[in-house]
Short mmCIF file of N, CA and C in Angstrom, two decimals:
data_model
loop_
_atom_site.label_atom_id
_atom_site.label_comp_id
_atom_site.label_asym_id
_atom_site.label_seq_id
_atom_site.Cartn_x
_atom_site.Cartn_y
_atom_site.Cartn_z
N UNK A 60 172.93 33.65 69.75
CA UNK A 60 171.89 34.10 70.64
C UNK A 60 170.60 33.37 70.28
N UNK A 61 169.90 32.92 71.28
CA UNK A 61 168.68 32.17 71.07
C UNK A 61 167.48 33.09 71.12
N UNK A 62 166.54 32.93 70.19
CA UNK A 62 165.34 33.77 70.13
C UNK A 62 164.14 32.96 70.60
N UNK A 63 163.19 33.67 71.23
CA UNK A 63 161.96 33.01 71.65
C UNK A 63 161.03 32.85 70.46
N UNK A 64 160.33 31.76 70.45
CA UNK A 64 159.37 31.53 69.37
C UNK A 64 158.17 32.45 69.57
N UNK A 65 157.42 32.74 68.52
CA UNK A 65 156.23 33.58 68.65
C UNK A 65 155.24 33.01 69.66
N UNK A 66 155.11 31.70 69.74
CA UNK A 66 154.20 31.09 70.71
C UNK A 66 154.69 31.36 72.13
N UNK A 67 155.98 31.24 72.37
CA UNK A 67 156.54 31.51 73.70
C UNK A 67 156.35 32.97 74.08
N UNK A 68 156.51 33.88 73.12
CA UNK A 68 156.31 35.31 73.37
C UNK A 68 154.85 35.58 73.73
N UNK A 69 153.93 34.97 73.02
CA UNK A 69 152.51 35.16 73.28
C UNK A 69 152.15 34.64 74.66
N UNK A 70 152.65 33.48 75.05
CA UNK A 70 152.37 32.91 76.37
C UNK A 70 152.96 33.79 77.48
N UNK A 71 154.14 34.32 77.25
CA UNK A 71 154.77 35.21 78.22
C UNK A 71 153.94 36.49 78.39
N UNK A 72 153.48 37.05 77.30
CA UNK A 72 152.66 38.26 77.35
C UNK A 72 151.36 38.01 78.11
N UNK A 73 150.72 36.87 77.85
CA UNK A 73 149.47 36.54 78.56
C UNK A 73 149.74 36.39 80.05
N UNK A 74 150.82 35.75 80.42
CA UNK A 74 151.16 35.57 81.83
C UNK A 74 151.37 36.92 82.52
N UNK A 75 152.04 37.83 81.85
CA UNK A 75 152.29 39.17 82.42
C UNK A 75 150.98 39.93 82.57
N UNK A 76 150.14 39.91 81.55
CA UNK A 76 148.89 40.65 81.60
C UNK A 76 147.93 40.10 82.65
N UNK A 77 147.88 38.79 82.82
CA UNK A 77 147.00 38.25 83.85
C UNK A 77 147.50 38.60 85.24
N UNK A 78 148.78 38.74 85.43
CA UNK A 78 149.33 39.15 86.72
C UNK A 78 148.95 40.59 87.04
N UNK A 79 148.74 41.41 86.03
CA UNK A 79 148.37 42.81 86.24
C UNK A 79 146.96 42.96 86.80
N UNK A 80 146.18 41.92 86.75
CA UNK A 80 144.80 41.97 87.19
C UNK A 80 144.63 41.46 88.61
N UNK A 81 145.70 41.42 89.38
CA UNK A 81 145.60 40.88 90.74
C UNK A 81 145.90 41.94 91.79
N UNK A 82 145.43 43.16 91.57
CA UNK A 82 145.63 44.26 92.51
C UNK A 82 144.79 44.00 93.76
N UNK A 83 145.44 43.87 94.89
CA UNK A 83 144.72 43.61 96.14
C UNK A 83 144.56 44.86 97.00
N UNK A 84 145.10 46.00 96.54
CA UNK A 84 144.98 47.23 97.31
C UNK A 84 143.60 47.84 97.09
N UNK A 85 143.00 48.40 98.14
CA UNK A 85 141.69 49.03 97.95
C UNK A 85 141.81 50.26 97.08
N UNK A 86 140.79 50.53 96.33
CA UNK A 86 140.80 51.71 95.47
C UNK A 86 139.69 51.66 94.45
N UNK A 87 139.73 52.58 93.50
CA UNK A 87 138.67 52.69 92.51
C UNK A 87 138.63 51.53 91.52
N UNK A 88 139.70 50.77 91.44
CA UNK A 88 139.75 49.71 90.43
C UNK A 88 139.24 48.37 90.95
N UNK A 89 138.69 48.32 92.13
CA UNK A 89 138.18 47.07 92.68
C UNK A 89 136.67 47.03 92.58
N UNK A 90 136.11 45.86 92.71
CA UNK A 90 134.67 45.70 92.60
C UNK A 90 133.98 46.23 93.85
N UNK A 91 132.88 46.93 93.64
CA UNK A 91 132.16 47.55 94.75
C UNK A 91 131.63 46.51 95.73
N UNK A 92 131.23 45.35 95.24
CA UNK A 92 130.68 44.36 96.15
C UNK A 92 131.76 43.68 97.00
N UNK A 93 133.02 43.89 96.69
CA UNK A 93 134.11 43.31 97.48
C UNK A 93 134.55 44.28 98.57
N UNK A 94 134.69 45.54 98.23
CA UNK A 94 135.14 46.54 99.19
C UNK A 94 134.04 46.85 100.20
N UNK A 95 134.39 47.02 101.46
CA UNK A 95 133.38 47.42 102.43
C UNK A 95 132.93 48.85 102.16
N UNK A 96 131.70 49.16 102.54
CA UNK A 96 131.19 50.52 102.37
C UNK A 96 132.04 51.47 103.21
N UNK A 97 132.37 52.64 102.67
CA UNK A 97 133.16 53.58 103.46
C UNK A 97 132.38 54.05 104.68
N UNK A 98 133.09 54.27 105.76
CA UNK A 98 132.46 54.76 106.98
C UNK A 98 132.82 56.22 107.16
N UNK A 99 131.92 56.99 107.74
CA UNK A 99 132.23 58.41 107.94
C UNK A 99 133.25 58.60 109.05
N UNK A 100 133.91 59.74 109.00
CA UNK A 100 134.83 60.11 110.07
C UNK A 100 134.02 60.30 111.35
N UNK A 101 134.62 60.07 112.51
CA UNK A 101 133.89 60.28 113.76
C UNK A 101 133.54 61.75 113.95
N UNK A 102 132.40 61.98 114.57
CA UNK A 102 131.95 63.34 114.88
C UNK A 102 132.26 63.62 116.35
N UNK A 103 132.90 64.74 116.61
CA UNK A 103 133.22 65.10 117.99
C UNK A 103 133.44 66.60 118.12
N UNK A 104 133.52 67.03 119.35
CA UNK A 104 133.76 68.44 119.63
C UNK A 104 135.18 68.84 119.30
N UNK A 105 135.39 70.14 119.13
CA UNK A 105 136.70 70.67 118.73
C UNK A 105 137.78 70.34 119.75
N UNK A 106 137.50 70.54 121.02
CA UNK A 106 138.52 70.30 122.05
C UNK A 106 138.98 68.85 122.03
N UNK A 107 138.04 67.93 121.93
CA UNK A 107 138.37 66.50 121.91
C UNK A 107 139.11 66.13 120.62
N UNK A 108 138.65 66.63 119.48
CA UNK A 108 139.25 66.28 118.19
C UNK A 108 140.68 66.80 118.06
N UNK A 109 140.98 67.91 118.71
CA UNK A 109 142.29 68.53 118.56
C UNK A 109 143.21 68.31 119.76
N UNK A 110 142.76 67.55 120.76
CA UNK A 110 143.61 67.34 121.94
C UNK A 110 144.74 66.36 121.62
N UNK A 111 145.91 66.67 122.16
CA UNK A 111 147.05 65.78 122.04
C UNK A 111 147.72 65.75 120.68
N UNK A 112 147.44 66.71 119.82
CA UNK A 112 148.07 66.75 118.50
C UNK A 112 148.82 68.06 118.34
N UNK A 113 149.69 68.12 117.37
CA UNK A 113 150.39 69.36 117.05
C UNK A 113 149.44 70.18 116.18
N UNK A 114 148.73 71.12 116.81
CA UNK A 114 147.70 71.85 116.09
C UNK A 114 148.25 72.72 114.97
N UNK A 115 149.52 73.08 115.04
CA UNK A 115 150.11 73.88 113.97
C UNK A 115 150.16 73.12 112.64
N UNK A 116 150.10 71.80 112.69
CA UNK A 116 150.18 70.99 111.48
C UNK A 116 148.80 70.60 110.93
N UNK A 117 147.75 71.02 111.59
CA UNK A 117 146.39 70.64 111.17
C UNK A 117 145.99 71.41 109.93
N UNK A 118 145.40 70.71 108.98
CA UNK A 118 144.90 71.31 107.74
C UNK A 118 143.46 70.81 107.52
N UNK A 119 142.59 71.63 106.92
CA UNK A 119 141.26 71.13 106.57
C UNK A 119 141.38 69.96 105.60
N UNK A 120 140.53 68.97 105.78
CA UNK A 120 140.54 67.78 104.95
C UNK A 120 139.28 67.71 104.11
N UNK A 121 139.37 67.02 103.00
CA UNK A 121 138.23 66.84 102.12
C UNK A 121 137.29 65.79 102.70
N UNK A 122 136.01 66.11 102.75
CA UNK A 122 135.01 65.17 103.26
C UNK A 122 134.72 64.10 102.20
N UNK A 123 134.41 62.92 102.65
CA UNK A 123 134.00 61.84 101.75
C UNK A 123 132.49 61.88 101.61
N UNK A 124 131.96 61.09 100.67
CA UNK A 124 130.50 60.99 100.53
C UNK A 124 129.88 60.49 101.83
N UNK A 125 130.55 59.57 102.52
CA UNK A 125 130.04 59.05 103.79
C UNK A 125 130.02 60.15 104.86
N UNK A 126 131.03 61.02 104.88
CA UNK A 126 131.07 62.14 105.81
C UNK A 126 129.89 63.09 105.55
N UNK A 127 129.67 63.40 104.28
CA UNK A 127 128.60 64.33 103.91
C UNK A 127 127.24 63.76 104.30
N UNK A 128 127.03 62.47 104.07
CA UNK A 128 125.78 61.83 104.46
C UNK A 128 125.61 61.85 105.98
N UNK A 129 126.70 61.68 106.73
CA UNK A 129 126.63 61.65 108.19
C UNK A 129 126.22 63.00 108.79
N UNK A 130 126.48 64.08 108.06
CA UNK A 130 126.08 65.41 108.55
C UNK A 130 124.84 65.92 107.81
N UNK A 131 124.07 65.01 107.28
CA UNK A 131 122.75 65.28 106.67
C UNK A 131 122.80 65.93 105.30
N UNK A 132 123.84 65.69 104.54
CA UNK A 132 123.87 66.06 103.13
C UNK A 132 124.16 67.51 102.82
N UNK A 133 124.06 67.83 101.54
CA UNK A 133 124.39 69.17 101.03
C UNK A 133 123.17 70.08 100.91
N UNK A 134 121.98 69.51 100.81
CA UNK A 134 120.77 70.30 100.58
C UNK A 134 120.57 71.34 101.68
N UNK A 135 120.34 72.59 101.27
CA UNK A 135 120.13 73.68 102.22
C UNK A 135 121.40 74.22 102.85
N UNK A 136 122.54 73.86 102.27
CA UNK A 136 123.82 74.27 102.83
C UNK A 136 124.72 74.88 101.78
N UNK A 137 125.73 75.57 102.26
CA UNK A 137 126.81 76.05 101.42
C UNK A 137 128.07 75.29 101.82
N UNK A 138 128.96 75.15 100.87
CA UNK A 138 130.21 74.45 101.15
C UNK A 138 131.37 75.28 100.67
N UNK A 139 132.50 75.06 101.33
CA UNK A 139 133.77 75.60 100.87
C UNK A 139 134.58 74.41 100.39
N UNK A 140 134.97 74.47 99.14
CA UNK A 140 135.77 73.42 98.51
C UNK A 140 137.13 74.01 98.21
N UNK A 141 138.18 73.28 98.51
CA UNK A 141 139.52 73.81 98.29
C UNK A 141 139.91 73.82 96.83
N UNK A 142 139.25 72.99 96.01
CA UNK A 142 139.35 73.07 94.56
C UNK A 142 137.93 73.02 94.02
N UNK A 143 137.74 73.44 92.80
CA UNK A 143 136.39 73.48 92.24
C UNK A 143 135.78 72.10 92.03
N UNK A 144 136.61 71.08 91.94
CA UNK A 144 136.10 69.75 91.66
C UNK A 144 136.16 68.82 92.88
N UNK A 145 136.66 69.30 94.01
CA UNK A 145 136.76 68.45 95.19
C UNK A 145 135.44 68.44 95.96
N UNK A 146 135.35 67.49 96.87
CA UNK A 146 134.25 67.50 97.83
C UNK A 146 134.55 68.60 98.85
N UNK A 147 133.56 68.99 99.65
CA UNK A 147 133.78 70.09 100.60
C UNK A 147 134.75 69.73 101.73
N UNK A 148 135.36 70.78 102.27
CA UNK A 148 136.13 70.68 103.50
C UNK A 148 135.37 71.34 104.65
N UNK A 149 134.40 72.19 104.28
CA UNK A 149 133.61 72.94 105.26
C UNK A 149 132.19 73.06 104.74
N UNK A 150 131.21 72.72 105.58
CA UNK A 150 129.79 72.84 105.24
C UNK A 150 129.11 73.74 106.26
N UNK A 151 128.18 74.58 105.80
CA UNK A 151 127.46 75.43 106.74
C UNK A 151 126.08 75.79 106.20
N UNK A 152 125.18 76.06 107.15
CA UNK A 152 123.88 76.62 106.82
C UNK A 152 124.00 78.13 107.02
N UNK A 153 123.62 78.94 106.04
CA UNK A 153 123.69 80.39 106.25
C UNK A 153 122.95 80.79 107.52
N UNK A 154 123.65 81.42 108.45
CA UNK A 154 123.09 81.81 109.73
C UNK A 154 122.95 80.68 110.73
N UNK A 155 123.42 79.48 110.38
CA UNK A 155 123.26 78.32 111.26
C UNK A 155 124.57 77.62 111.52
N UNK A 156 124.49 76.35 111.93
CA UNK A 156 125.70 75.61 112.29
C UNK A 156 126.55 75.21 111.09
N UNK A 157 127.76 74.75 111.39
CA UNK A 157 128.72 74.36 110.35
C UNK A 157 129.46 73.10 110.78
N UNK A 158 130.12 72.46 109.82
CA UNK A 158 130.96 71.29 110.09
C UNK A 158 132.24 71.43 109.28
N UNK A 159 133.38 71.17 109.93
CA UNK A 159 134.67 71.16 109.27
C UNK A 159 135.33 69.82 109.55
N UNK A 160 136.13 69.36 108.61
CA UNK A 160 136.87 68.12 108.83
C UNK A 160 138.33 68.46 109.09
N UNK A 161 138.77 68.17 110.33
CA UNK A 161 140.15 68.40 110.76
C UNK A 161 140.63 67.15 111.49
N UNK A 162 141.88 66.79 111.30
CA UNK A 162 142.48 65.67 112.02
C UNK A 162 141.66 64.38 111.88
N UNK A 163 141.05 64.19 110.72
CA UNK A 163 140.26 62.99 110.48
C UNK A 163 138.95 62.94 111.25
N UNK A 164 138.52 64.09 111.78
CA UNK A 164 137.28 64.17 112.58
C UNK A 164 136.36 65.23 111.99
N UNK A 165 135.07 64.99 112.11
CA UNK A 165 134.07 65.98 111.73
C UNK A 165 133.73 66.79 112.97
N UNK A 166 133.99 68.09 112.91
CA UNK A 166 133.82 68.98 114.06
C UNK A 166 132.67 69.94 113.77
N UNK A 167 131.68 69.93 114.65
CA UNK A 167 130.54 70.82 114.47
C UNK A 167 130.80 72.14 115.18
N UNK A 168 130.45 73.23 114.50
CA UNK A 168 130.64 74.59 115.00
C UNK A 168 129.30 75.31 115.01
N UNK A 169 129.14 76.24 115.92
CA UNK A 169 127.93 77.06 115.98
C UNK A 169 128.19 78.39 115.28
N UNK A 170 127.11 79.00 114.76
CA UNK A 170 127.23 80.32 114.17
C UNK A 170 127.66 81.30 115.27
N UNK A 171 128.63 82.17 114.95
CA UNK A 171 129.16 83.12 115.93
C UNK A 171 129.29 84.51 115.32
N UNK A 172 128.41 84.85 114.38
CA UNK A 172 128.48 86.14 113.71
C UNK A 172 128.36 85.95 112.21
N UNK A 173 128.54 87.03 111.48
CA UNK A 173 128.44 87.01 110.03
C UNK A 173 129.54 86.14 109.43
N UNK A 174 129.17 85.00 108.88
CA UNK A 174 130.09 84.03 108.28
C UNK A 174 131.25 83.66 109.22
N UNK A 175 130.91 83.56 110.49
CA UNK A 175 131.89 83.18 111.53
C UNK A 175 131.28 82.04 112.34
N UNK A 176 132.09 81.03 112.64
CA UNK A 176 131.63 79.83 113.32
C UNK A 176 132.65 79.45 114.37
N UNK A 177 132.19 78.96 115.54
CA UNK A 177 133.14 78.67 116.62
C UNK A 177 132.63 77.56 117.52
N UNK A 178 133.59 76.86 118.15
CA UNK A 178 133.31 75.85 119.19
C UNK A 178 134.63 75.43 119.80
N UNK A 179 134.66 75.30 121.12
CA UNK A 179 135.82 74.76 121.82
C UNK A 179 137.14 75.44 121.51
N UNK A 180 137.14 76.74 121.30
CA UNK A 180 138.38 77.47 120.98
C UNK A 180 138.74 77.47 119.51
N UNK A 181 138.04 76.72 118.70
CA UNK A 181 138.25 76.68 117.24
C UNK A 181 137.30 77.68 116.59
N UNK A 182 137.82 78.53 115.72
CA UNK A 182 137.00 79.51 115.01
C UNK A 182 137.31 79.43 113.52
N UNK A 183 136.26 79.51 112.71
CA UNK A 183 136.40 79.57 111.26
C UNK A 183 135.68 80.82 110.78
N UNK A 184 136.38 81.66 110.04
CA UNK A 184 135.82 82.88 109.47
C UNK A 184 135.86 82.76 107.95
N UNK A 185 134.75 83.01 107.29
CA UNK A 185 134.70 83.00 105.82
C UNK A 185 134.68 84.43 105.31
N UNK A 186 135.42 84.67 104.24
CA UNK A 186 135.46 86.00 103.63
C UNK A 186 135.36 85.86 102.13
N UNK A 187 134.36 86.50 101.52
CA UNK A 187 134.29 86.45 100.05
C UNK A 187 135.48 87.18 99.44
N UNK A 188 135.91 86.69 98.30
CA UNK A 188 137.03 87.27 97.57
C UNK A 188 136.51 87.63 96.18
N UNK A 189 136.92 88.75 95.66
CA UNK A 189 136.48 89.12 94.32
C UNK A 189 137.09 88.16 93.30
N UNK A 190 136.26 87.58 92.52
CA UNK A 190 136.71 86.64 91.50
C UNK A 190 135.96 85.32 91.59
N UNK A 191 136.13 84.55 90.55
CA UNK A 191 135.50 83.23 90.52
C UNK A 191 136.38 82.28 89.74
N UNK A 192 136.15 81.01 89.96
CA UNK A 192 136.92 79.99 89.27
C UNK A 192 136.37 79.72 87.88
N UNK A 193 137.01 78.82 87.17
CA UNK A 193 136.60 78.48 85.81
C UNK A 193 135.20 77.89 85.75
N UNK A 194 134.76 77.24 86.82
CA UNK A 194 133.42 76.63 86.86
C UNK A 194 132.37 77.64 87.30
N UNK A 195 132.76 78.89 87.54
CA UNK A 195 131.81 79.93 87.93
C UNK A 195 131.55 80.02 89.42
N UNK A 196 132.26 79.25 90.23
CA UNK A 196 132.06 79.32 91.68
C UNK A 196 132.83 80.50 92.25
N UNK A 197 132.19 81.29 93.13
CA UNK A 197 132.88 82.44 93.72
C UNK A 197 133.98 82.00 94.67
N UNK A 198 135.06 82.75 94.68
CA UNK A 198 136.18 82.45 95.58
C UNK A 198 135.87 82.96 96.98
N UNK A 199 136.37 82.23 97.95
CA UNK A 199 136.23 82.58 99.36
C UNK A 199 137.52 82.24 100.08
N UNK A 200 137.85 83.04 101.09
CA UNK A 200 138.92 82.69 102.00
C UNK A 200 138.28 82.01 103.20
N UNK A 201 138.93 80.97 103.70
CA UNK A 201 138.51 80.29 104.92
C UNK A 201 139.67 80.45 105.90
N UNK A 202 139.44 81.23 106.95
CA UNK A 202 140.45 81.50 107.96
C UNK A 202 140.16 80.60 109.16
N UNK A 203 141.10 79.74 109.49
CA UNK A 203 140.94 78.79 110.60
C UNK A 203 141.84 79.24 111.74
N UNK A 204 141.22 79.46 112.91
CA UNK A 204 141.96 79.86 114.11
C UNK A 204 141.84 78.71 115.11
N UNK A 205 142.95 78.03 115.33
CA UNK A 205 142.98 76.86 116.21
C UNK A 205 143.23 77.27 117.65
N UNK A 206 142.71 76.52 118.61
CA UNK A 206 142.92 76.87 120.01
C UNK A 206 144.39 76.76 120.39
N UNK A 207 144.89 77.78 121.10
CA UNK A 207 146.26 77.77 121.59
C UNK A 207 147.32 78.09 120.56
N UNK A 208 146.92 78.48 119.35
CA UNK A 208 147.88 78.80 118.28
C UNK A 208 147.76 80.28 117.98
N UNK A 209 148.90 80.99 117.96
CA UNK A 209 148.84 82.44 117.76
C UNK A 209 148.59 82.84 116.31
N UNK A 210 149.00 82.01 115.36
CA UNK A 210 148.81 82.36 113.95
C UNK A 210 147.58 81.66 113.39
N UNK A 211 146.84 82.38 112.59
CA UNK A 211 145.69 81.79 111.92
C UNK A 211 146.14 81.14 110.62
N UNK A 212 145.35 80.20 110.15
CA UNK A 212 145.64 79.51 108.88
C UNK A 212 144.64 79.99 107.84
N UNK A 213 145.12 80.36 106.68
CA UNK A 213 144.24 80.85 105.63
C UNK A 213 144.24 79.92 104.43
N UNK A 214 143.06 79.67 103.89
CA UNK A 214 142.89 78.80 102.73
C UNK A 214 141.97 79.47 101.74
N UNK A 215 142.35 79.47 100.47
CA UNK A 215 141.51 80.01 99.41
C UNK A 215 140.74 78.85 98.79
N UNK A 216 139.44 79.01 98.68
CA UNK A 216 138.60 77.97 98.12
C UNK A 216 137.45 78.56 97.33
N UNK A 217 136.45 77.73 97.11
CA UNK A 217 135.29 78.11 96.29
C UNK A 217 134.03 77.77 97.04
N UNK A 218 133.07 78.67 97.02
CA UNK A 218 131.79 78.46 97.70
C UNK A 218 130.78 77.91 96.73
N UNK A 219 130.02 76.93 97.17
CA UNK A 219 128.90 76.41 96.40
C UNK A 219 127.73 76.19 97.36
N UNK A 220 126.57 76.72 96.99
CA UNK A 220 125.38 76.57 97.82
C UNK A 220 124.35 75.73 97.07
N UNK A 221 123.65 74.89 97.81
CA UNK A 221 122.65 74.00 97.24
C UNK A 221 121.32 74.22 97.97
N UNK A 222 120.35 74.76 97.26
CA UNK A 222 119.01 74.93 97.84
C UNK A 222 118.93 75.90 98.99
N UNK A 223 119.76 76.94 98.99
CA UNK A 223 119.74 77.91 100.09
C UNK A 223 119.16 79.26 99.67
N UNK A 224 118.94 79.46 98.39
CA UNK A 224 118.53 80.77 97.90
C UNK A 224 119.70 81.69 97.65
N UNK A 225 120.91 81.23 97.95
CA UNK A 225 122.11 82.02 97.66
C UNK A 225 122.29 82.05 96.15
N UNK A 226 123.10 82.96 95.64
CA UNK A 226 123.19 83.18 94.20
C UNK A 226 124.13 82.25 93.45
N UNK A 227 124.80 81.30 94.11
CA UNK A 227 125.69 80.41 93.37
C UNK A 227 125.28 78.97 93.60
N UNK A 228 125.66 78.12 92.67
CA UNK A 228 125.41 76.70 92.80
C UNK A 228 124.09 76.36 92.27
#
């Protein structure tokens, strides 16, 4: 059996390692000046955003930094995050409008009662839950009622408020 010389092994190792540095897929490991700036999801009404899709399969999505900037940031708002470390899936001003990300779209909702928001047949109801997560954020249920669907969708998340005078965040 023939053995490789130490020099041949070293050259082979260098060749393998240099090949590992040629990742062409977008992601966190690429240079910021190469990747295009992320664009926010389109903003549209509930009826338009949910038309022509199987609404039973719709789930709230995590907003990106670009999405949050497109809806004027976090200041003066509360958010519902599906995990304590994720970005929000739902943003609202206490007593004011809200935004949810569904089907890759940012959907604006109007206040429709105490922690209730609605537009175009879509309704979101927030309910505080006794308890808090490890980071101290209070738990909340987010109930999503989609147009034309008889069953509501329930999600447990965490509320965080920024500059609203609310007691968390």
